[in-house]
mmCIF file of C-alpha atoms in Angstrom:
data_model
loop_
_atom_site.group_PDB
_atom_site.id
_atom_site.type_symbol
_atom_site.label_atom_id
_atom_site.label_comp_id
_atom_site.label_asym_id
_atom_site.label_seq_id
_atom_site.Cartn_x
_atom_site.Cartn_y
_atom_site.Cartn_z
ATOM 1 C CA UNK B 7 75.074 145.271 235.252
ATOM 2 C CA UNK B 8 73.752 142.414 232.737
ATOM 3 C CA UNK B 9 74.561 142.902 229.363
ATOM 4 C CA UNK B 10 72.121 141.326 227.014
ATOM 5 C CA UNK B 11 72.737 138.257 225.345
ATOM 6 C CA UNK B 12 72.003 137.493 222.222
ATOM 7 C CA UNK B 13 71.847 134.660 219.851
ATOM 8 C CA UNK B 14 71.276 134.067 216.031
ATOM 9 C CA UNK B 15 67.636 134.872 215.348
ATOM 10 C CA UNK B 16 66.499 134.730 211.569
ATOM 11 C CA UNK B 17 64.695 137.461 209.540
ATOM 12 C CA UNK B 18 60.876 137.476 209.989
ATOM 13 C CA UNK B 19 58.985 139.848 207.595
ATOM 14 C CA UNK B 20 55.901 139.788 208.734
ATOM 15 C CA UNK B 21 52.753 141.899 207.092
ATOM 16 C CA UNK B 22 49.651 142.631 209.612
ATOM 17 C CA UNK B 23 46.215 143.073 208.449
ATOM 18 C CA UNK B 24 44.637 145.079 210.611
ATOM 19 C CA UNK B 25 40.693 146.111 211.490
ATOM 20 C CA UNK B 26 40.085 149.292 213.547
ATOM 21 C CA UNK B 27 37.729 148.906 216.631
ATOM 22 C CA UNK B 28 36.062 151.640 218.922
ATOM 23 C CA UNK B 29 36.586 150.790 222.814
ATOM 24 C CA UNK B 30 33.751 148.060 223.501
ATOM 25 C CA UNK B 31 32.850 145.758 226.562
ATOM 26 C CA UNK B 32 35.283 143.082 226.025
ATOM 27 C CA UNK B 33 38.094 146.129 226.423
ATOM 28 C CA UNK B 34 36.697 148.588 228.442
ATOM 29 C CA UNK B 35 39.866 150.340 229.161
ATOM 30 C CA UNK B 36 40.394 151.246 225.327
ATOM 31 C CA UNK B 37 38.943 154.458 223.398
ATOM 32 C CA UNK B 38 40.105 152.170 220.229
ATOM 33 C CA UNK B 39 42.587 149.444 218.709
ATOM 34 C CA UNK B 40 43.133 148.179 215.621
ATOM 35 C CA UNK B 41 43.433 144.107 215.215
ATOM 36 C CA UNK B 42 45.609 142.723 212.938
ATOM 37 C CA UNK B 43 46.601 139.002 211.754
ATOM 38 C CA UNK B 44 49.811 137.709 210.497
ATOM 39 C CA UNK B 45 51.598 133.969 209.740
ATOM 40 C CA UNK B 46 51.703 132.938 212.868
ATOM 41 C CA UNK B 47 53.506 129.401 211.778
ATOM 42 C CA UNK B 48 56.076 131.390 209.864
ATOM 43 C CA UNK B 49 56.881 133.293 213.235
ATOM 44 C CA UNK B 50 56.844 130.156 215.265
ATOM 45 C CA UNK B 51 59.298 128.385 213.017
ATOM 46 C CA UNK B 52 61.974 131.086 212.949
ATOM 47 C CA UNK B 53 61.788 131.541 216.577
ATOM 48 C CA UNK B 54 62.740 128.256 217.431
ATOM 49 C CA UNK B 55 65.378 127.882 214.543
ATOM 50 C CA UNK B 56 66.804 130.863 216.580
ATOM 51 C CA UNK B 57 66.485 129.273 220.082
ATOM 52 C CA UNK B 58 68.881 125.986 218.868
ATOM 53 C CA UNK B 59 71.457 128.933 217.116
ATOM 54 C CA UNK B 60 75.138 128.720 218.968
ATOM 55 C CA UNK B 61 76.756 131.373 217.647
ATOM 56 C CA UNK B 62 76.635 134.638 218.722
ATOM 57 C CA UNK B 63 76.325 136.543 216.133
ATOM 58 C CA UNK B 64 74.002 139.865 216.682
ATOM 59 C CA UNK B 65 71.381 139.176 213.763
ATOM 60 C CA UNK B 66 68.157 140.725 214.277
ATOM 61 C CA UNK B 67 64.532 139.753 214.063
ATOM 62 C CA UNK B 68 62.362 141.678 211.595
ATOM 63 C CA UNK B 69 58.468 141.709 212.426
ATOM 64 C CA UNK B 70 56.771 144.505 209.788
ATOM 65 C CA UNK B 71 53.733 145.473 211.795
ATOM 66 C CA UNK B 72 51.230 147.900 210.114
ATOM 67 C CA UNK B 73 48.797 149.861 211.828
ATOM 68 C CA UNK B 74 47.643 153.704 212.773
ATOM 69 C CA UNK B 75 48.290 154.509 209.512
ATOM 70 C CA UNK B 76 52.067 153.702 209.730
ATOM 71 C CA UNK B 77 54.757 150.682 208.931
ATOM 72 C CA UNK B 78 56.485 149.486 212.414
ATOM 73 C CA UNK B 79 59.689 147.786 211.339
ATOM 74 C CA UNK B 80 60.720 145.954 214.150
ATOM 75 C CA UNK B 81 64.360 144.779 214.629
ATOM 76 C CA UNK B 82 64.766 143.097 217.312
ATOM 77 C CA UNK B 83 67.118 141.004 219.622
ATOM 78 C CA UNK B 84 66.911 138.593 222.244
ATOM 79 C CA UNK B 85 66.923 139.800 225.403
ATOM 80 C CA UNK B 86 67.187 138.956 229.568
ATOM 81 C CA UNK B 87 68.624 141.669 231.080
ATOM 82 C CA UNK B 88 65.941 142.260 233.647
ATOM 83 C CA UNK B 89 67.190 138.748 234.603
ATOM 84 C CA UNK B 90 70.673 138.400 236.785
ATOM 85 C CA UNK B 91 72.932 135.843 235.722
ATOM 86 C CA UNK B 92 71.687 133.214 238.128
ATOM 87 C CA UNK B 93 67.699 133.998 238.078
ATOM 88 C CA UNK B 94 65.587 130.678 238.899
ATOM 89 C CA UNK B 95 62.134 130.213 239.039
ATOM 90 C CA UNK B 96 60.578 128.363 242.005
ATOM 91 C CA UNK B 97 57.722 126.508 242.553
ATOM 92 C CA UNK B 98 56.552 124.906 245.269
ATOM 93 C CA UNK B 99 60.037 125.468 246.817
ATOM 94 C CA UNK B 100 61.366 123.381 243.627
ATOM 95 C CA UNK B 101 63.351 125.327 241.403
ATOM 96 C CA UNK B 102 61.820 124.845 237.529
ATOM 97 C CA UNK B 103 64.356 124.607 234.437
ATOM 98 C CA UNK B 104 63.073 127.515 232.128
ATOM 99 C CA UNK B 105 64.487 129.400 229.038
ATOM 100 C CA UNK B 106 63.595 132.650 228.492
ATOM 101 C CA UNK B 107 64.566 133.184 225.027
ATOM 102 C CA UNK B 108 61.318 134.239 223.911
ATOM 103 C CA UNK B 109 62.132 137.586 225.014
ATOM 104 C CA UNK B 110 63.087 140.448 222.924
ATOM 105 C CA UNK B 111 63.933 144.534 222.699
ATOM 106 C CA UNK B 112 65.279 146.083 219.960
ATOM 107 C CA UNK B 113 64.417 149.155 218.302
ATOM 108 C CA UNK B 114 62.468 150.704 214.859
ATOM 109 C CA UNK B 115 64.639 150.209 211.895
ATOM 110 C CA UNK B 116 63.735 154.025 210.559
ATOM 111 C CA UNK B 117 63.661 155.242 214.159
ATOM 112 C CA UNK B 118 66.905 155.634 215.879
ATOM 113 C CA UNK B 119 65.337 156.427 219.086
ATOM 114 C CA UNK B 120 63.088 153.988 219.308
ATOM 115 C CA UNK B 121 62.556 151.498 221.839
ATOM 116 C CA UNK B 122 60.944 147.786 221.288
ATOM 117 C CA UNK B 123 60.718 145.756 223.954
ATOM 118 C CA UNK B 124 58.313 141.934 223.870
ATOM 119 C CA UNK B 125 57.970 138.478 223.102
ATOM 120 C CA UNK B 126 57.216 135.614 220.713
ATOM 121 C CA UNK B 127 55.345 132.774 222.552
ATOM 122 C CA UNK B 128 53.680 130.068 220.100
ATOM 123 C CA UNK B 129 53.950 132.692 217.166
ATOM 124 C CA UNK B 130 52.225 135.448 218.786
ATOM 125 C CA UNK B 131 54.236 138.442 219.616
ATOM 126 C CA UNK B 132 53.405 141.203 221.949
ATOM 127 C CA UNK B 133 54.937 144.073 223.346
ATOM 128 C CA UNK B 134 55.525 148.008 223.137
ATOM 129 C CA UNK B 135 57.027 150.538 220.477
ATOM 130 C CA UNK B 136 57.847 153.487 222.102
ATOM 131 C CA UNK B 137 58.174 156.389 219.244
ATOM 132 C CA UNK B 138 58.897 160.072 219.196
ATOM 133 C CA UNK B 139 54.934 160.128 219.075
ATOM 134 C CA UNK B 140 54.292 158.062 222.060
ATOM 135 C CA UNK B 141 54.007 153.984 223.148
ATOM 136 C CA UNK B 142 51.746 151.409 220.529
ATOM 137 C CA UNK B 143 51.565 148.576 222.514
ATOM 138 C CA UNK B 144 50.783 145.080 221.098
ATOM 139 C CA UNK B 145 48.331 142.507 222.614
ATOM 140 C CA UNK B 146 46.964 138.977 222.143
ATOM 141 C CA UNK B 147 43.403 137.442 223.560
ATOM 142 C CA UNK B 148 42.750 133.854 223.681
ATOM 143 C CA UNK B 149 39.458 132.981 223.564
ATOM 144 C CA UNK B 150 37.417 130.059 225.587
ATOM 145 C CA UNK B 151 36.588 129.153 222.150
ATOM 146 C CA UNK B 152 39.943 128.537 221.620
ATOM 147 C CA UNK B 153 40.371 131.453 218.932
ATOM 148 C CA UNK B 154 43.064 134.090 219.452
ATOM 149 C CA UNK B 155 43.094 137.849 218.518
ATOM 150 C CA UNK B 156 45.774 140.392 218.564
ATOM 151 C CA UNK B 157 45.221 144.211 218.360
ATOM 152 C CA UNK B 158 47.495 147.286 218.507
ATOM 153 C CA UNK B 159 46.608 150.112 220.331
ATOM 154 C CA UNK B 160 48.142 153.661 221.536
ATOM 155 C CA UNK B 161 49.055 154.365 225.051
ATOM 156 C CA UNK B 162 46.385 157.494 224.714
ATOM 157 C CA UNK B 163 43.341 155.037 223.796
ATOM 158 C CA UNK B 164 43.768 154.006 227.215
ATOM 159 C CA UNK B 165 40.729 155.363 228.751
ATOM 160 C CA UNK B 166 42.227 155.974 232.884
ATOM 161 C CA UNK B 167 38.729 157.680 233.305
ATOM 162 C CA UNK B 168 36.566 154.638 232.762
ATOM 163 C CA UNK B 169 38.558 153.264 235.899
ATOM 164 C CA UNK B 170 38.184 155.900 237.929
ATOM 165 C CA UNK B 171 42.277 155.872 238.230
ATOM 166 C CA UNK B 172 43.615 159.412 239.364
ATOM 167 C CA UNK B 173 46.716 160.228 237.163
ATOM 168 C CA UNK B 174 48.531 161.541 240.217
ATOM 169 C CA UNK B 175 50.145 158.038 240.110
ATOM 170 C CA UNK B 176 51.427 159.192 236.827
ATOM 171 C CA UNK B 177 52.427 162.812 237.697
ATOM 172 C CA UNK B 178 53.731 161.356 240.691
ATOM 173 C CA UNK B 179 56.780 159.134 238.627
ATOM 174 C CA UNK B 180 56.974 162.807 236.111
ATOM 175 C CA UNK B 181 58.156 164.771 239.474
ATOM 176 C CA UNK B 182 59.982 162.162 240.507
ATOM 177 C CA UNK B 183 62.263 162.368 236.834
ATOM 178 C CA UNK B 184 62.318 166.237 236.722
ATOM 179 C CA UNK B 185 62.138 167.651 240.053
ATOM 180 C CA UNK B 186 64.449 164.681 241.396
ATOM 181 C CA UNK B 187 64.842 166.895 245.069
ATOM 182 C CA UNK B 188 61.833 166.938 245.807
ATOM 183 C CA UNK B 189 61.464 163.102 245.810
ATOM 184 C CA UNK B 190 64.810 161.701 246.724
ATOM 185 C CA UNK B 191 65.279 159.182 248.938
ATOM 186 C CA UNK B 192 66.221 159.198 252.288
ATOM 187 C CA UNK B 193 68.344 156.142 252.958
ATOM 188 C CA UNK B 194 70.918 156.296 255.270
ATOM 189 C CA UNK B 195 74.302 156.102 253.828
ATOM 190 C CA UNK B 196 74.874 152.482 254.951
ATOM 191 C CA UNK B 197 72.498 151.254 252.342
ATOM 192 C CA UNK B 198 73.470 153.546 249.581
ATOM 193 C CA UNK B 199 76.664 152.081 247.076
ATOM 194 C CA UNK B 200 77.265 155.383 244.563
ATOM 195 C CA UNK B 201 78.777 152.677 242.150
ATOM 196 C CA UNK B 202 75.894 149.929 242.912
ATOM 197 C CA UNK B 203 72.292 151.038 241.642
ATOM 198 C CA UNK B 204 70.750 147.333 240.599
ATOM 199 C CA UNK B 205 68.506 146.808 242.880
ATOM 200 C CA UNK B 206 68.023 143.078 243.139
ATOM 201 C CA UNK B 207 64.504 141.642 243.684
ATOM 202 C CA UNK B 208 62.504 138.787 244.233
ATOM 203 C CA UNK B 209 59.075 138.587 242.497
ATOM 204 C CA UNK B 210 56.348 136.197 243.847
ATOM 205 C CA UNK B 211 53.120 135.440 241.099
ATOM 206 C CA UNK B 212 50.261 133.518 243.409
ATOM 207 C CA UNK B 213 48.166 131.281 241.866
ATOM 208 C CA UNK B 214 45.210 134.087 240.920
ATOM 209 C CA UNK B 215 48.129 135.984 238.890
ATOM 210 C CA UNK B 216 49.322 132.774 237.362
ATOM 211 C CA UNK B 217 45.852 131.521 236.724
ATOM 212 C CA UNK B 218 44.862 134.834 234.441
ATOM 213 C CA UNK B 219 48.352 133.896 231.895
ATOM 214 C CA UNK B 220 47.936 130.353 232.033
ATOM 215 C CA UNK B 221 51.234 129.146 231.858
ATOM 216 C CA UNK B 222 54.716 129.768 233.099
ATOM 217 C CA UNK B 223 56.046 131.329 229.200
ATOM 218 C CA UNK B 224 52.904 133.959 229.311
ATOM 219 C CA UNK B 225 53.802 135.216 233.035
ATOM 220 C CA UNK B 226 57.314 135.482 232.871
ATOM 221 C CA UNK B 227 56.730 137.455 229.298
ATOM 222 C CA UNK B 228 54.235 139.573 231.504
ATOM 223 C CA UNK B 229 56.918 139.990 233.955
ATOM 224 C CA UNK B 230 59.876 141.241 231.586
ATOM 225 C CA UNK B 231 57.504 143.928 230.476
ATOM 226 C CA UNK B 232 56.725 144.992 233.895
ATOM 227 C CA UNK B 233 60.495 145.280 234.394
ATOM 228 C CA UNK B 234 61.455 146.979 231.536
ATOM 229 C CA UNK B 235 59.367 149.323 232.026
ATOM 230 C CA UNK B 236 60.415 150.636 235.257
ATOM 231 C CA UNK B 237 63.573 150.232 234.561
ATOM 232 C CA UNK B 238 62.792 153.121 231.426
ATOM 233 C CA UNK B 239 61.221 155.433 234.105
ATOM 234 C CA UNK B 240 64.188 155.092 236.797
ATOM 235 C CA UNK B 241 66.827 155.491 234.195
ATOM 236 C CA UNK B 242 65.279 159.074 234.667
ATOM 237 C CA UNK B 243 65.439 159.668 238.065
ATOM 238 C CA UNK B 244 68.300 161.405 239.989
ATOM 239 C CA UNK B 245 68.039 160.866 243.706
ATOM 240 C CA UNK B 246 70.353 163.216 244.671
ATOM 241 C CA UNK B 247 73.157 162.634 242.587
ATOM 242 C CA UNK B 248 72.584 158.542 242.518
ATOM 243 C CA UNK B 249 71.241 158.175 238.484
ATOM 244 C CA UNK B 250 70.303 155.309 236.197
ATOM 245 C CA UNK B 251 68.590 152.525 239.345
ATOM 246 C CA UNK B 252 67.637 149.802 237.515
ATOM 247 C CA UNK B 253 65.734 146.580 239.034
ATOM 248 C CA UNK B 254 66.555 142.749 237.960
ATOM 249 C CA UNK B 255 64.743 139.893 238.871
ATOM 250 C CA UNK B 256 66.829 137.078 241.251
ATOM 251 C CA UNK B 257 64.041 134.925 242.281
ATOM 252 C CA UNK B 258 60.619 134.374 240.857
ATOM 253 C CA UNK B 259 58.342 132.224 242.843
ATOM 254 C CA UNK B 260 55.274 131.268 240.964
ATOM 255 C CA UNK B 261 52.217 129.401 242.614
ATOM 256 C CA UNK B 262 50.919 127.233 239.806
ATOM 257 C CA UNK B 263 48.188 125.151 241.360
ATOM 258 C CA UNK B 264 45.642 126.882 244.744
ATOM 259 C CA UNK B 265 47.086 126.169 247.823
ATOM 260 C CA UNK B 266 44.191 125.060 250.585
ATOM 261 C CA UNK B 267 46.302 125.064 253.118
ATOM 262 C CA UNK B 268 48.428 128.625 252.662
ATOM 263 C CA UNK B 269 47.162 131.770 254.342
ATOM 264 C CA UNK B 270 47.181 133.617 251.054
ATOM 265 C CA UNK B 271 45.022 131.355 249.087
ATOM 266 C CA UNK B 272 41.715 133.142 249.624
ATOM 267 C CA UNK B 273 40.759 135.638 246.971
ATOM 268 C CA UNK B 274 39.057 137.832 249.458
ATOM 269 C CA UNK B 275 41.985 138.871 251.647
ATOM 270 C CA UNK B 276 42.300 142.896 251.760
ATOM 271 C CA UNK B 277 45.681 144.476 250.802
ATOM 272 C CA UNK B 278 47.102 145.390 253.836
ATOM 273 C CA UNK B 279 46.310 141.947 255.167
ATOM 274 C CA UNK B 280 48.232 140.561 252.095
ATOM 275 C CA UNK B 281 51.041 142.676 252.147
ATOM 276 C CA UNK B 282 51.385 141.515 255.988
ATOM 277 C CA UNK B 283 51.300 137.722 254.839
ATOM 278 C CA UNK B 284 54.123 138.338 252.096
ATOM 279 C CA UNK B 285 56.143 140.446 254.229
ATOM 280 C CA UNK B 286 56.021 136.887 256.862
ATOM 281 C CA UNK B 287 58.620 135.605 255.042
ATOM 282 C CA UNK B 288 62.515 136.232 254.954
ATOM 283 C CA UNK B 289 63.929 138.305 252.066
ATOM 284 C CA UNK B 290 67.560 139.185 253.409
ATOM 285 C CA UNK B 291 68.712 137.519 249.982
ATOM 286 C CA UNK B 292 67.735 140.331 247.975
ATOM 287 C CA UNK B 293 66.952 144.176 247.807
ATOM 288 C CA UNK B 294 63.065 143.834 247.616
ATOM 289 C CA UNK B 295 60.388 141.864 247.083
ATOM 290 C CA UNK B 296 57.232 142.197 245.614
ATOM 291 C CA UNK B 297 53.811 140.114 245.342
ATOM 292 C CA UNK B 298 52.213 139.820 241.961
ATOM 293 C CA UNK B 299 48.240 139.292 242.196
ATOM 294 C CA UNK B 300 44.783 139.235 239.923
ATOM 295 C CA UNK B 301 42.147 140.484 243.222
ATOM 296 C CA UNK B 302 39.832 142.964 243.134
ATOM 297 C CA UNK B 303 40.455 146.130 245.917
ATOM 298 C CA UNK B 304 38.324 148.188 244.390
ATOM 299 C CA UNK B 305 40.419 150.605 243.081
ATOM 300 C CA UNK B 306 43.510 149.846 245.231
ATOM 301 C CA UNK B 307 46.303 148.674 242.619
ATOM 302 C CA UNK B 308 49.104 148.713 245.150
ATOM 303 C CA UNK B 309 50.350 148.645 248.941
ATOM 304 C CA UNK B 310 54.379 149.001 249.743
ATOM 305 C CA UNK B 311 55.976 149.714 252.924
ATOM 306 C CA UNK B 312 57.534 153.147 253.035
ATOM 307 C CA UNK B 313 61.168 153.300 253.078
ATOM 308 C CA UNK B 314 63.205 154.916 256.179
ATOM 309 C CA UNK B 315 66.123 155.410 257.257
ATOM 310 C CA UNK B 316 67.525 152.609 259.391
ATOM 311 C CA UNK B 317 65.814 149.090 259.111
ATOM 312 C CA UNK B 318 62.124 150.307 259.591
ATOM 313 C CA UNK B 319 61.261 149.723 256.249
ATOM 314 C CA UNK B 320 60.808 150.327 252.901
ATOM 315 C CA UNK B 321 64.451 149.220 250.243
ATOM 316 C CA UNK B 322 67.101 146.850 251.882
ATOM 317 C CA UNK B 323 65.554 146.330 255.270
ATOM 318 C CA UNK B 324 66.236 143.062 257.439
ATOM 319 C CA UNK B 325 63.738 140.677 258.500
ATOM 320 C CA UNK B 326 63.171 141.272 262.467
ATOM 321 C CA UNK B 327 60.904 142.143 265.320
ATOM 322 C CA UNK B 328 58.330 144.444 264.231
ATOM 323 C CA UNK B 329 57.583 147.448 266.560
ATOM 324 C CA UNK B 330 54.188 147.714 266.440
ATOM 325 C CA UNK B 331 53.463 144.082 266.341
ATOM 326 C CA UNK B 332 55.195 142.216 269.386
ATOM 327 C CA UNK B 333 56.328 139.009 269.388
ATOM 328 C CA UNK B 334 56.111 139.132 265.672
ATOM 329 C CA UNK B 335 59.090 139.314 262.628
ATOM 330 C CA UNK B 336 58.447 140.366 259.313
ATOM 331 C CA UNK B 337 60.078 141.717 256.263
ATOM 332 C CA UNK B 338 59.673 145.719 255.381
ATOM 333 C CA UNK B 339 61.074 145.789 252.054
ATOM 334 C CA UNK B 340 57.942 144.487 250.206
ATOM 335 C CA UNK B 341 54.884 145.727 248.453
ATOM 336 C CA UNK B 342 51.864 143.988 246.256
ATOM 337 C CA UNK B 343 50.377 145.150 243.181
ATOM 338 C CA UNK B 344 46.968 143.680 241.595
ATOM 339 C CA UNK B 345 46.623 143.559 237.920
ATOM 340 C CA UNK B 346 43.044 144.355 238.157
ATOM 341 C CA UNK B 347 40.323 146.874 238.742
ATOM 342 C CA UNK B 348 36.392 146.436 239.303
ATOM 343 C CA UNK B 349 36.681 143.306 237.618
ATOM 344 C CA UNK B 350 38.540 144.523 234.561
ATOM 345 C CA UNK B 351 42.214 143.297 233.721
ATOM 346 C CA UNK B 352 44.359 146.077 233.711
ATOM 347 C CA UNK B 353 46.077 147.181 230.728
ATOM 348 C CA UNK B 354 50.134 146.625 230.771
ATOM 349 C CA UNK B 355 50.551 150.314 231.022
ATOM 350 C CA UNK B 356 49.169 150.961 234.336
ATOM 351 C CA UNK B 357 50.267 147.936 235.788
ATOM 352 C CA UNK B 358 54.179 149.467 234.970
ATOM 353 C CA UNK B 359 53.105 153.207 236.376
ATOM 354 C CA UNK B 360 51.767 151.329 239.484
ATOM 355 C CA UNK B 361 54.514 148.962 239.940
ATOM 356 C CA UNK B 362 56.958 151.524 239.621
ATOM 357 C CA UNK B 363 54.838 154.034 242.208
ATOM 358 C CA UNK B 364 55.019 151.495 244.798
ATOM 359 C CA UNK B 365 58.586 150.525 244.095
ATOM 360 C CA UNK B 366 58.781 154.657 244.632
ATOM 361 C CA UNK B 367 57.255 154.141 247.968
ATOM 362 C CA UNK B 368 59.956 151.436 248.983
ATOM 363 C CA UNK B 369 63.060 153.635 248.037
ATOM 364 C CA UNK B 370 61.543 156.674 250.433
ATOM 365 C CA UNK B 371 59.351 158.640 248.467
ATOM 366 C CA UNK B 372 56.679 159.392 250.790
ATOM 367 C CA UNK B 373 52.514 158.467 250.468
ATOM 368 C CA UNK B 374 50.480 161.077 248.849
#
């Protein structure tokens, strides 16, 4: 495994002013949030007097967040280890010079069993504080009229009912950590290393996901969260007797501009048909691979093969011959997830429970 690396970050004190907000129509998905300000030049500055630091030294990052009635201390630390070593990002099969130091994790300085996890991009941070009273997470809007807002809100403002989105995804990932039996996988033994549980992947971001962050800093932010996040739920799991999986990124391929000529450039392709054109291509080079979209299936978030034993799908199968399509080869250890519903951008939260489901799915946990 990657240990994280860290450099010299300076101390950042920051106070937030905050304004509490019933759920409204520009965030449908939240009962309430609080918005809150802070010096965003101060932030901006320290960060990148951190990014040219040599040393190693393990200083930490202070960001004093106040909100729900309570003073978040954040010390934090600079962090890639949902990254391998040798992670590149390609685009248009060019691979793009990028440093990812704007992300963090850390913990709460009067919580010991804490967990912070985010990222400072142009002064703004946002993230999640998991607490012994449940996950704050920490957004940031911009505007068309060029204004920015950030808010803080807790995981139970989420309103799942205004989405229509059954919690059995949710329950789902709980059996999965306590009644680990019941949902192990069944790989055959020549795929399953008791001393190996990284699971490497390769993420692909087409142009509709890039298009809704803007640039390539604000989707590979999005994308540590995503990963972090899983990897908190399958440090968890137990399938039978293999513990702490954890996934790392090898390859991110990220469609910056539309692409006339590709078969998935069409914003109206269904799921299935999607998840057909992704699994086209050859992904021997790593564990799994998964396709990263902003489309509207009304109310389908996600579509993985299942895994199997042998090489007829699901976690480390081959590209080759598919058996109910002749003539044709494909890759079975893939899945898509959308980060949308009706319309609505989907709050980080249930993008992580449905990323992990499907990654579920792929290791052999079976459709329900």
């Amino acid at each position: 495994m990657l240990s994280a690396h860290y450099a010299v970050v300076f101390l950042i004190s920051l106070r937030l002013c905050l304004l509490g907000c019933n759920g409204d129509k520009i965030r449908p998905f939240l009962t309430y949030y609080e918005t809150v300000s802070y010096n965003r030049d101060q932030l901006f500055k320290d960060h990148q007097r951190s990014k040219r630091a040599t040393n190693q030294v393990q200083s930490t990052v202070q960001i004093e967040i106040f909100g729900y009635n309570r003073n978040f201390e954040l010390m934090l630390r600079r962090d890639r280890s949902v990254f391998t070593d040798d992670f590149k990002v390609m685009s248009d099969d060019t691979s793009i010079p990028i440093d990812i130091s704007f992300v963090y994790s850390g913990i709460l300085k009067d919580e010991g069993e804490s967990f912070c996890h985010g990222s400072v991009i142009d002064g703004y941070f946002h993230g999640s504080i998991q607490t012994r009273n449940g996950t704050f997470y920490i957004e940031y809007e911009k505007h068309d009229n060029g204004t920015v807002e950030s808010y803080i809100y807790h995981e139970k403002d989420i309103d799942v009912k205004s989405f229509e989105l059954s919690l059995k995804k949710y329950e789902f990932l709980e059996r999965m950590k306590w009644n680990s039996k019941e949902e192990s996988v069944t790989r055959t033994k020549r795929s399953v290393d008791m001393s190996r549980t990284t699971c490497l992947m390769q993420l692909k971001a087409d142009y509709l996901f890039f298009k809704r962050f803007r640039n390539l800093q604000e989707a590979i932010s999005q994308i540590a969260g995503y990963m972090r996040s899983v990897n908190a739920i399958y440090d968890q799991v137990n399938f039978n007797g293999i513990k702490h999986i954890n996934f790392k990124v090898k390859v991110l391929n990220i469609i910056q501009e539309k692409q006339p000529d590709n078969a998935m450039n069409s914003a109206y392709i269904g799921p299935e048909k999607l998840l057909m054109l992704h699994s086209s291509y050859n992904y021997n080079n790593v564990c799994l691979s998964y396709l990263l979209t902003n489309r509207d299936y009304n109310g389908v978030l996600g579509v993985a093969w299942t895994g199997k034993e042998g090489n007829n799908g699901g976690i480390c199968s081959m590209f080759s011959k598919l058996k109910d399509a002749p003539g044709t080869e494909g890759s079975l250890n893939t899945g898509i997830v959308t980060i949308q519903k009706y319309g609505q951008y989907l709050p980080p939260r249930l993008i992580h429970i449905t990323l992990a489901h499907e990654i579920g799915h792929s290791l052999g946990s079976p459709v329900r």
